[in-house]
Short mmCIF file of C-alpha atoms in Angstrom, two decimals:
data_model
loop_
_atom_site.label_atom_id
_atom_site.label_comp_id
_atom_site.label_asym_id
_atom_site.label_seq_id
_atom_site.Cartn_x
_atom_site.Cartn_y
_atom_site.Cartn_z
CA MET A 1 -25.26 16.87 -8.64
CA ILE A 2 -28.41 16.16 -10.67
CA SER A 3 -26.53 13.85 -12.93
CA VAL A 4 -25.03 11.76 -10.01
CA ILE A 5 -28.71 11.38 -8.69
CA ALA A 6 -29.88 10.39 -11.94
CA ALA A 7 -26.89 7.93 -12.32
CA GLY A 8 -28.07 6.38 -8.94
CA VAL A 9 -31.66 6.03 -9.96
CA VAL A 10 -30.54 4.29 -13.03
CA ALA A 11 -28.44 2.11 -11.52
CA ALA A 12 -31.00 1.12 -8.92
CA ALA A 13 -33.23 0.54 -12.01
CA GLY A 14 -30.74 -1.97 -13.57
CA VAL A 15 -30.28 -3.98 -10.36
CA VAL A 16 -33.98 -4.45 -10.15
CA ALA A 17 -34.10 -5.36 -13.81
CA GLY A 18 -31.57 -8.15 -13.46
CA ALA A 19 -33.32 -9.30 -10.47
CA SER A 20 -36.73 -9.37 -12.03
CA GLY A 21 -35.25 -10.82 -15.10
CA ALA A 22 -36.30 -8.11 -17.39
CA ARG A 23 -36.65 -8.84 -21.23
CA ASP A 24 -33.21 -8.11 -23.04
CA VAL A 25 -33.11 -5.23 -25.65
CA ALA A 26 -31.52 -7.41 -28.13
CA ALA A 27 -29.96 -10.75 -28.25
CA TYR A 28 -27.35 -10.78 -25.58
CA VAL A 29 -27.91 -7.25 -24.47
CA PRO A 30 -29.75 -7.33 -21.15
CA MET A 31 -31.58 -4.50 -19.98
CA ALA A 32 -29.80 -4.51 -17.04
CA GLY A 33 -26.30 -4.08 -18.37
CA VAL A 34 -27.61 -1.05 -20.64
CA LEU A 35 -28.74 0.50 -17.43
CA LEU A 36 -25.75 0.09 -15.59
CA LEU A 37 -23.68 1.43 -18.48
CA ALA A 38 -25.86 4.41 -18.43
CA ALA A 39 -25.56 5.03 -14.98
CA ALA A 40 -22.05 4.88 -15.33
CA VAL A 41 -21.98 7.43 -17.98
CA LEU A 42 -24.27 9.71 -16.18
CA ALA A 43 -22.05 9.20 -12.75
CA GLY A 44 -19.03 10.30 -14.85
CA THR A 45 -20.78 13.32 -16.26
CA GLY A 46 -21.62 14.66 -13.20
CA LEU A 47 -18.29 14.09 -11.69
CA GLY A 48 -16.96 16.01 -14.56
CA LEU A 49 -19.15 18.99 -14.25
CA SER A 50 -18.52 19.21 -10.60
CA SER A 51 -14.73 19.13 -11.11
CA ARG A 52 -15.23 22.11 -13.72
CA ARG A 53 -17.08 24.17 -11.32
CA GLY A 54 -14.24 24.37 -8.83
CA PRO A 55 -12.70 27.77 -7.37
CA ARG A 56 -10.08 29.13 -9.94
CA SER A 57 -7.15 31.45 -9.27
CA GLY A 58 -6.25 34.26 -11.51
CA ARG A 59 -3.55 32.29 -12.65
CA ALA A 60 -3.73 30.17 -15.91
CA THR A 61 -4.94 26.56 -15.24
CA LEU A 62 -2.87 23.52 -16.27
CA HIS A 63 -5.21 21.48 -18.96
CA VAL A 64 -4.69 17.94 -17.61
CA LEU A 65 -6.51 14.80 -19.13
CA SER A 66 -10.16 15.27 -18.46
CA TRP A 67 -12.24 12.54 -17.09
CA TRP A 68 -14.53 13.16 -20.07
CA TRP A 69 -12.02 11.41 -22.07
CA VAL A 70 -11.27 8.65 -19.72
CA LEU A 71 -14.95 7.93 -19.44
CA ALA A 72 -15.42 8.26 -23.19
CA GLY A 73 -12.37 5.72 -23.75
CA VAL A 74 -13.94 3.01 -21.21
CA VAL A 75 -17.40 3.49 -22.90
CA ILE A 76 -15.91 2.95 -26.15
CA VAL A 77 -14.04 -0.38 -25.32
CA VAL A 78 -17.06 -1.76 -23.29
CA VAL A 79 -19.49 -1.12 -26.06
CA SER A 80 -17.14 -2.13 -28.86
CA MET A 81 -16.35 -5.59 -26.84
CA TRP A 82 -19.98 -5.97 -25.73
CA SER A 83 -21.50 -5.43 -29.38
CA ALA A 84 -18.91 -7.71 -31.34
CA THR A 85 -19.55 -10.69 -28.30
CA ALA A 86 -23.44 -10.01 -28.87
CA VAL A 87 -23.38 -10.07 -32.49
CA LEU A 88 -20.98 -13.30 -32.87
CA LEU A 89 -23.05 -15.14 -30.16
CA PHE A 90 -26.07 -14.43 -31.96
CA LEU A 91 -24.84 -15.83 -35.19
CA ALA A 92 -23.33 -18.71 -33.24
CA ASP A 93 -26.86 -19.79 -32.08
CA GLY A 94 -27.75 -20.47 -35.77
CA ALA A 95 -25.20 -23.59 -35.94
CA PRO A 96 -26.89 -26.97 -36.64
CA ASP A 97 -25.44 -28.95 -33.93
CA ALA A 98 -24.57 -28.37 -30.51
CA THR A 99 -20.87 -29.22 -30.85
CA ARG A 100 -20.38 -26.73 -33.57
CA ARG A 101 -22.40 -24.06 -31.74
CA ALA A 102 -20.23 -24.34 -28.70
CA GLU A 103 -17.26 -23.62 -30.54
CA LEU A 104 -18.58 -20.76 -32.34
CA ARG A 105 -19.89 -19.52 -29.03
CA LEU A 106 -16.28 -19.91 -27.54
CA ASP A 107 -14.76 -18.00 -30.76
CA ALA A 108 -17.51 -15.34 -30.23
CA VAL A 109 -16.19 -14.77 -26.82
CA LYS A 110 -12.57 -14.69 -27.96
CA THR A 111 -13.10 -12.41 -30.96
CA GLY A 112 -15.05 -9.93 -28.52
CA LEU A 113 -12.33 -9.73 -26.33
CA THR A 114 -9.78 -9.31 -29.25
CA VAL A 115 -12.07 -6.43 -30.36
CA GLY A 116 -12.31 -4.75 -26.97
CA ALA A 117 -8.24 -5.18 -26.76
CA GLY A 118 -7.95 -3.50 -30.12
CA ALA A 119 -10.26 -0.69 -28.91
CA ALA A 120 -8.23 -0.33 -25.77
CA GLY A 121 -5.11 -0.14 -28.07
CA LEU A 122 -6.68 2.78 -30.25
CA VAL A 123 -7.40 4.50 -27.11
CA ALA A 124 -3.84 4.15 -25.77
CA LEU A 125 -2.42 5.15 -29.26
CA LEU A 126 -4.46 8.62 -28.96
CA LEU A 127 -2.99 9.05 -25.55
CA GLY A 128 0.35 8.40 -27.08
CA VAL A 129 -0.21 10.90 -29.74
CA ARG A 130 -1.41 13.25 -27.33
CA ARG A 131 1.55 12.84 -24.78
CA GLN A 132 3.83 13.43 -27.97
CA TRP A 133 2.06 16.51 -28.85
CA LEU A 134 2.48 17.85 -25.16
CA GLY A 135 6.10 17.32 -25.32
CA GLU A 136 6.50 18.80 -28.66
CA ARG A 137 4.55 21.77 -27.20
CA ALA A 138 6.69 22.00 -24.14
CA GLN A 139 9.94 21.91 -26.36
CA ALA A 140 8.32 24.69 -28.43
CA TYR A 141 7.88 26.77 -25.26
CA GLN A 142 11.38 26.03 -23.99
CA GLU A 143 12.70 27.19 -27.44
CA PHE A 144 10.43 30.31 -27.11
CA ASP A 145 11.57 31.14 -23.69
CA ALA A 146 14.90 30.81 -24.61
CA ASP A 147 14.59 33.02 -27.65
CA GLU A 148 12.73 35.84 -25.49
CA LYS A 149 15.46 35.47 -22.98
CA ARG A 150 18.23 35.77 -25.66
CA VAL A 151 15.90 38.80 -27.13
CA THR A 152 15.84 40.49 -23.59
CA GLU A 153 19.46 40.35 -22.88
CA LEU A 154 20.36 41.75 -26.29
CA TYR A 155 17.55 44.63 -25.64
CA THR A 156 18.45 45.23 -22.54
CA LYS A 157 22.34 45.28 -23.19
CA ALA A 158 21.74 47.59 -26.18
CA THR A 159 19.72 49.96 -24.30
CA ASP A 160 22.31 50.41 -21.63
CA GLN A 161 24.59 51.14 -24.18
CA LEU A 162 22.78 53.88 -25.46
CA GLY A 163 23.46 55.64 -22.06
CA HIS A 164 27.08 55.24 -22.16
CA ASP A 165 29.34 58.19 -22.35
CA LYS A 166 31.29 57.01 -25.46
CA ALA A 167 29.63 57.44 -28.61
CA ALA A 168 31.25 54.40 -30.22
CA VAL A 169 29.43 52.44 -27.68
CA ARG A 170 26.06 54.08 -28.17
CA LEU A 171 26.43 53.67 -31.74
CA ALA A 172 27.08 49.79 -31.11
CA GLY A 173 23.75 49.96 -28.93
CA LEU A 174 21.80 51.26 -31.78
CA TYR A 175 23.10 48.79 -34.25
CA ALA A 176 22.28 46.21 -31.76
CA LEU A 177 18.60 47.30 -31.47
CA GLU A 178 18.29 47.48 -35.09
CA ARG A 179 19.42 43.78 -35.43
CA VAL A 180 17.01 42.83 -32.78
CA ALA A 181 14.03 44.34 -34.52
CA GLN A 182 14.98 42.89 -37.84
CA SER A 183 15.28 39.45 -36.49
CA ASN A 184 12.08 39.83 -34.11
CA PRO A 185 9.02 41.61 -36.08
CA GLU A 186 7.16 41.63 -32.73
CA HIS A 187 9.73 43.95 -31.09
CA ARG A 188 9.87 46.56 -33.80
CA GLN A 189 7.63 49.05 -32.52
CA THR A 190 9.35 48.88 -29.02
CA VAL A 191 12.63 49.28 -30.54
CA VAL A 192 11.47 52.33 -32.61
CA ASP A 193 10.20 53.65 -29.25
CA VAL A 194 13.73 53.62 -27.66
CA ILE A 195 15.24 54.99 -30.74
CA CYS A 196 12.68 57.76 -30.71
CA ALA A 197 13.29 58.38 -26.84
CA TYR A 198 16.73 59.05 -27.54
CA LEU A 199 16.22 61.39 -30.15
CA ARG A 200 13.87 63.23 -27.63
CA MET A 201 16.55 63.56 -25.13
CA PRO A 202 18.56 66.90 -25.06
CA PRO A 203 22.00 66.69 -27.32
CA VAL A 204 25.23 66.86 -25.88
CA LEU A 205 26.73 70.19 -26.22
CA THR A 206 29.90 71.79 -26.56
CA SER A 207 31.66 75.03 -25.63
CA PRO A 208 30.10 78.28 -26.64
CA ALA A 209 30.05 79.20 -30.21
CA PRO A 210 32.92 81.18 -31.55
CA GLU A 211 32.52 84.78 -32.61
CA GLN A 212 33.46 86.38 -35.76
CA PRO A 213 35.79 89.24 -35.63
CA GLY A 214 34.05 92.39 -34.60
CA LYS A 215 30.68 90.42 -34.28
CA GLY A 216 28.88 89.93 -30.82
CA ALA A 217 28.53 86.57 -29.18
CA ASP A 218 25.15 85.92 -30.47
CA HIS A 219 26.27 86.18 -34.07
CA LEU A 220 27.17 82.57 -35.55
CA VAL A 221 29.79 81.91 -38.23
CA ASN A 222 26.83 81.10 -40.51
CA PRO A 223 23.25 79.58 -39.96
CA GLU A 224 24.69 76.24 -41.66
CA GLU A 225 27.36 75.78 -39.47
CA GLU A 226 25.35 76.39 -36.06
CA ILE A 227 24.93 72.57 -35.60
CA ARG A 228 28.43 71.80 -35.63
CA VAL A 229 29.16 74.82 -33.17
CA PHE A 230 26.91 74.02 -30.40
CA VAL A 231 26.56 70.15 -30.67
CA ASP A 232 29.18 67.65 -29.68
CA PRO A 233 30.54 65.95 -33.25
CA GLN A 234 30.54 62.61 -31.86
CA GLU A 235 26.70 63.08 -30.54
CA LEU A 236 25.86 64.47 -33.74
CA GLN A 237 27.21 61.35 -35.47
CA VAL A 238 24.81 59.25 -33.22
CA ARG A 239 22.06 60.92 -33.77
CA THR A 240 22.05 61.10 -37.62
CA THR A 241 22.81 57.21 -37.28
CA ALA A 242 19.43 56.65 -35.29
CA GLN A 243 17.51 58.81 -38.09
CA ARG A 244 19.18 56.86 -40.78
CA ILE A 245 18.17 53.31 -39.17
CA LEU A 246 14.42 54.85 -39.06
CA ARG A 247 14.52 55.79 -42.60
CA ASN A 248 16.06 52.83 -43.86
CA HIS A 249 13.45 50.64 -42.42
CA LEU A 250 10.70 53.00 -43.13
CA ARG A 251 11.30 53.53 -46.82
CA TRP A 252 9.00 51.95 -49.52
CA SER A 253 9.05 53.89 -52.75
CA ARG A 254 5.73 54.35 -54.55
CA SER A 255 7.57 52.99 -57.73
CA GLU A 256 8.09 49.54 -55.78
CA ARG A 257 4.96 47.23 -56.03
CA LEU A 258 6.25 45.03 -52.95
CA PRO A 259 7.82 46.52 -50.11
CA PRO A 260 11.76 45.98 -49.37
CA LEU A 261 13.14 43.27 -47.08
CA LEU A 262 13.96 45.79 -44.64
CA PHE A 263 10.72 47.62 -44.49
CA TRP A 264 8.89 47.79 -40.91
CA PRO A 265 5.07 47.77 -41.51
CA ASP A 266 2.63 49.72 -38.98
CA ILE A 267 5.22 51.63 -36.96
CA ASP A 268 4.36 54.83 -35.16
CA LEU A 269 6.87 57.57 -34.50
CA GLU A 270 6.67 59.67 -31.33
CA LEU A 271 9.30 62.69 -31.65
CA SER A 272 7.53 65.01 -29.93
CA GLY A 273 10.10 67.70 -28.69
CA ALA A 274 12.95 65.74 -30.36
CA TRP A 275 15.93 67.53 -31.68
CA LEU A 276 16.24 66.30 -35.35
CA VAL A 277 19.20 67.14 -37.65
CA LYS A 278 18.75 67.19 -41.33
CA PHE A 279 15.50 64.65 -41.04
CA ASP A 280 14.74 62.71 -43.87
CA LEU A 281 11.69 60.47 -44.37
CA SER A 282 11.55 60.84 -48.14
CA ASP A 283 9.30 57.83 -49.67
CA CYS A 284 8.77 56.66 -46.03
CA ARG A 285 5.59 55.01 -44.92
CA MET A 286 4.22 54.66 -41.29
CA ARG A 287 1.18 54.30 -39.52
CA ALA A 288 1.32 57.70 -37.27
CA ALA A 289 3.83 60.37 -36.17
CA GLY A 290 3.97 62.91 -33.59
CA PHE A 291 6.55 65.87 -34.06
CA GLY A 292 4.60 68.18 -31.83
CA GLY A 293 7.31 70.92 -30.27
CA ALA A 294 10.38 69.35 -32.41
CA THR A 295 13.19 71.26 -33.64
CA PHE A 296 14.08 70.21 -36.93
CA GLU A 297 17.89 71.43 -37.72
CA GLY A 298 18.91 71.74 -41.45
CA PHE A 299 16.62 70.60 -44.42
CA ALA A 300 13.64 68.49 -43.32
CA ARG A 301 12.45 66.41 -45.94
CA PHE A 302 8.99 64.47 -46.36
CA ASP A 303 8.86 63.99 -49.86
CA ARG A 304 6.43 61.61 -51.01
CA ALA A 305 5.86 60.27 -47.33
CA THR A 306 2.84 58.59 -46.56
CA PHE A 307 1.40 58.54 -42.79
CA GLU A 308 -1.61 56.43 -42.50
CA GLY A 309 -2.74 58.10 -39.33
CA ARG A 310 -2.86 61.56 -38.06
CA THR A 311 0.67 63.63 -38.02
CA VAL A 312 1.14 66.30 -35.50
CA PHE A 313 3.54 69.23 -36.27
CA SER A 314 2.23 71.59 -33.58
CA GLY A 315 4.66 73.92 -32.13
CA ALA A 316 7.57 72.23 -34.54
CA VAL A 317 10.42 74.60 -35.38
CA PHE A 318 12.11 74.36 -38.79
CA THR A 319 15.45 76.19 -38.75
CA GLY A 320 15.99 75.28 -42.32
CA ARG A 321 14.23 74.39 -45.33
CA ALA A 322 11.14 71.85 -45.28
CA SER A 323 9.93 69.99 -47.95
CA TRP A 324 6.83 67.99 -48.40
CA GLY A 325 6.32 67.34 -52.08
CA GLU A 326 4.08 64.84 -53.19
CA ALA A 327 3.48 63.64 -49.75
CA ASN A 328 -0.06 62.10 -48.44
CA TYR A 329 -1.05 62.29 -44.79
CA LYS A 330 -3.04 64.01 -42.29
CA ALA A 331 -1.43 66.79 -40.53
CA CYS A 332 -1.31 69.67 -37.88
CA PHE A 333 1.19 72.43 -37.99
CA ALA A 334 -0.70 74.74 -35.35
CA GLU A 335 1.61 77.56 -34.20
CA ALA A 336 4.67 75.89 -36.15
CA LEU A 337 7.78 77.90 -36.97
CA PHE A 338 9.20 77.76 -40.48
CA THR A 339 12.42 79.90 -40.60
CA GLN A 340 13.36 78.57 -44.35
CA ASP A 341 11.25 77.82 -47.25
CA ALA A 342 8.20 75.31 -46.28
CA MET A 343 7.59 73.59 -49.45
CA PHE A 344 4.16 71.53 -49.88
CA ARG A 345 4.29 71.29 -53.56
CA GLU A 346 1.70 68.65 -54.56
CA THR A 347 1.14 67.34 -51.22
CA VAL A 348 -2.24 65.77 -50.40
CA LEU A 349 -3.63 66.39 -46.85
CA ALA A 350 -6.04 63.69 -46.39
CA LEU A 351 -7.89 65.12 -43.54
CA ARG A 352 -8.30 68.70 -41.79
CA ALA A 353 -4.91 70.60 -42.52
CA ASP A 354 -4.45 72.81 -39.32
CA PHE A 355 -1.93 75.92 -39.78
CA ARG A 356 -3.41 78.04 -37.28
CA GLY A 357 -0.68 80.52 -36.01
CA ALA A 358 1.70 79.09 -38.04
CA VAL A 359 4.71 81.38 -38.89
CA PHE A 360 6.60 81.23 -42.52
CA THR A 361 9.45 83.26 -42.64
CA GLU A 362 10.50 82.51 -45.90
CA MET A 363 8.54 81.01 -48.95
CA ALA A 364 5.31 79.09 -48.23
CA LEU A 365 4.77 76.87 -51.42
CA PHE A 366 1.49 75.17 -51.55
CA SER A 367 1.31 74.92 -55.42
CA ARG A 368 -1.13 71.94 -56.59
CA THR A 369 -1.73 70.88 -52.85
CA HIS A 370 -4.81 69.21 -52.34
CA PHE A 371 -6.58 69.69 -49.13
CA LYS A 372 -9.12 66.85 -49.06
CA GLU A 373 -10.99 68.28 -46.15
CA ARG A 374 -10.91 71.75 -43.82
CA ALA A 375 -8.30 73.85 -44.21
CA VAL A 376 -7.58 76.40 -41.22
CA PHE A 377 -4.82 79.02 -41.65
CA ARG A 378 -6.33 81.45 -39.05
CA ALA A 379 -3.67 83.92 -37.66
CA ALA A 380 -1.09 82.45 -39.96
CA ALA A 381 1.71 84.75 -40.80
CA PHE A 382 3.35 84.82 -44.14
CA THR A 383 6.36 87.28 -44.18
CA LYS A 384 7.70 86.23 -47.59
CA GLU A 385 5.86 84.63 -50.81
CA ALA A 386 2.66 82.43 -50.13
CA VAL A 387 1.95 80.68 -53.45
CA PHE A 388 -1.12 78.49 -53.49
CA ASP A 389 -1.32 78.28 -57.26
CA GLY A 390 -3.41 75.48 -58.70
CA ALA A 391 -4.08 74.47 -54.90
CA ALA A 392 -7.75 72.52 -54.57
CA PHE A 393 -9.56 73.18 -51.22
CA MET A 394 -12.06 70.54 -51.16
CA GLY A 395 -13.54 71.66 -47.96
CA GLU A 396 -14.06 74.79 -46.00
CA THR A 397 -11.09 77.20 -46.25
CA GLY A 398 -10.16 79.79 -43.73
CA PHE A 399 -7.63 82.46 -43.96
CA ARG A 400 -9.11 84.57 -40.89
CA GLN A 401 -6.99 87.20 -39.21
CA ALA A 402 -3.97 85.88 -41.16
CA LEU A 403 -1.03 88.18 -42.06
CA PHE A 404 0.50 88.44 -45.69
CA THR A 405 3.48 90.82 -46.08
CA SER A 406 4.87 89.92 -49.30
CA GLY A 407 3.63 88.31 -52.54
CA VAL A 408 0.50 86.35 -52.66
CA SER A 409 -0.79 84.07 -55.51
CA PHE A 410 -4.18 82.10 -55.79
CA ARG A 411 -3.86 81.58 -59.56
CA GLY A 412 -5.86 78.73 -60.76
CA THR A 413 -6.88 77.80 -57.20
CA SER A 414 -10.21 75.90 -56.63
CA PHE A 415 -12.41 76.23 -53.51
CA ALA A 416 -15.50 74.09 -53.11
CA SER A 417 -16.99 76.43 -50.60
CA HIS A 418 -16.34 80.35 -50.52
CA PRO A 419 -12.91 81.02 -48.53
CA GLU A 420 -12.82 83.14 -45.53
CA PHE A 421 -10.46 86.05 -45.32
CA HIS A 422 -12.05 88.24 -42.75
CA GLU A 423 -9.87 90.08 -40.69
CA ALA A 424 -6.93 89.38 -42.71
CA ARG A 425 -4.15 91.97 -42.90
CA VAL A 426 -2.23 92.84 -45.91
CA ARG A 427 1.06 95.10 -45.52
CA PRO A 428 1.30 97.53 -48.28
CA ALA A 429 4.64 96.96 -50.52
CA SER A 430 5.44 98.34 -53.96
CA GLY A 431 6.63 95.94 -56.62
CA VAL A 432 4.76 92.96 -55.17
CA ARG A 433 2.46 91.11 -57.23
CA ARG A 434 -0.74 89.73 -55.33
CA SER A 435 -3.77 87.74 -56.63
CA TRP A 436 -6.52 86.90 -54.28
CA PRO A 437 -9.16 84.39 -54.92
CA ASP A 438 -12.34 85.55 -57.05
CA GLY A 439 -14.77 87.76 -54.48
CA TRP A 440 -11.93 89.20 -52.41
CA ARG A 441 -9.82 92.50 -53.00
CA GLU A 442 -7.41 94.43 -50.94
CA ALA A 443 -9.26 97.66 -49.14
CA ALA A 444 -8.31 100.73 -47.16
CA PRO A 445 -8.28 99.63 -43.50
CA SER A 446 -11.23 100.72 -41.28
CA ASP A 447 -9.01 102.01 -38.66
CA ASP A 448 -5.59 103.79 -38.23
CA SER A 449 -3.78 100.70 -38.86
CA ASP A 450 -0.73 100.49 -41.24
CA PHE A 451 -2.05 97.42 -43.00
CA LEU A 452 -4.85 96.97 -45.75
CA GLU A 453 -7.80 94.79 -45.27
CA LEU A 454 -9.36 92.13 -47.56
CA ALA A 455 -12.91 92.63 -48.52
CA GLN A 456 -15.58 91.04 -50.38
CA GLU A 457 -16.04 92.72 -53.86
CA GLY A 458 -19.88 91.77 -53.70
CA PRO A 459 -22.49 89.27 -53.05
CA LEU A 460 -20.94 85.74 -53.61
CA THR A 461 -23.22 83.83 -55.97
CA GLY A 462 -23.79 80.11 -55.37
CA GLY A 463 -22.50 80.45 -51.98
CA PRO A 464 -23.96 79.29 -48.64
CA PRO A 465 -26.42 81.78 -47.05
CA GLU A 466 -25.66 84.39 -44.51
CA GLU A 467 -26.19 82.52 -41.62
CA GLU A 468 -24.22 79.73 -42.80
CA THR A 469 -21.39 81.95 -43.72
CA ALA A 470 -21.41 83.57 -40.04
CA ARG A 471 -21.47 80.26 -38.76
CA ARG A 472 -18.16 79.27 -40.84
CA GLN A 473 -16.43 82.55 -39.78
CA GLU A 474 -16.68 81.87 -36.13
CA ALA A 475 -15.84 78.14 -36.60
CA VAL A 476 -12.72 78.87 -38.89
#
């Protein structure tokens, strides 16, 4: 509004200057013309600002050609034509005779008009370039929409196939999703989420397990055949295929400097509560993963796996062997159940390692494992050998209320702070070798319990004060 008022004032000044014969700014550049041109610029500015302040809806506005550019084009044409004509008329006045001067003045006017036409042509060329750019952008948007429509159709059809009764159709849906993700990196996480959702669904079961002669119905032929006994073989094939797709596109061996062509970076796995069969993530790299409450049937392998974010195994059940050799990640195994050997040999746990309430029914192997931060084994149960030879605990370490019923070895283990074994229990056993960290020994129970206790051999030198030790005991 202010610009419009100012434009009116300047225009009035220009009219007055023209009527009063005000002095020209320069040769053939009258004051009235300059003021009127300035008034036009101010008026255009005001109109442009007022149009931008109009009401806006929540939808994206269409960016049409702004009046600012129109005004700029008109000003360029007028100023260029006016300037060229004024300069040439000024030069024409220097001619020696009137006839020659008249010819030069006529040529000056023609040349000025030609310059103005050239400027107008330049503006028109810019508008043509803009029109071509808009057309190409519209074509790109159409192609993008067509690609998105095609991908959406393929994705929708593939997800529908995953719910089909026939296993062959479900397999086709998995491979279709894999193709969509491989060709469209922006949809990879969505495809992985769909595959993980399928693995989280309960498996299709068969008839009850057969009985061995003379055995009860609860006794299976052998643990290795338990999967084949209870789960439909075709369903098992579909699930192993889904797991294999994840493994193939998350694998990047440490021996390879560059990622493979099939590698999918920055992928999160959400497999909480999933039912996984012989799950293998060896040499795989991913951003984060959740396996809380998952059931791992058969041999679960995480050797040399790398998880950039925190990995959760809370409440997971491992019915077979589990191996984390040379893996590097941040994990939580609170209340996890390992029914076979749990091998964490040479594993690097980057953040807090949480094994609270974990149960190891077979060997727990933590040889040369690096715990970079706090390690918590509170109330963990080791029913077979617990081996921590050469392990490095870089933060606070707590085995408070832990249970050891077989061999234990802490030979060569290093601790950045004094480990806590208060209220830990040890089952007496003959012929079982145990080696505890320095400063701890087995002692008779303080009550009528059948378990031994772990007691400190004496004051720990170089350790934290008693208040700090008490605080850590409560925290661990």
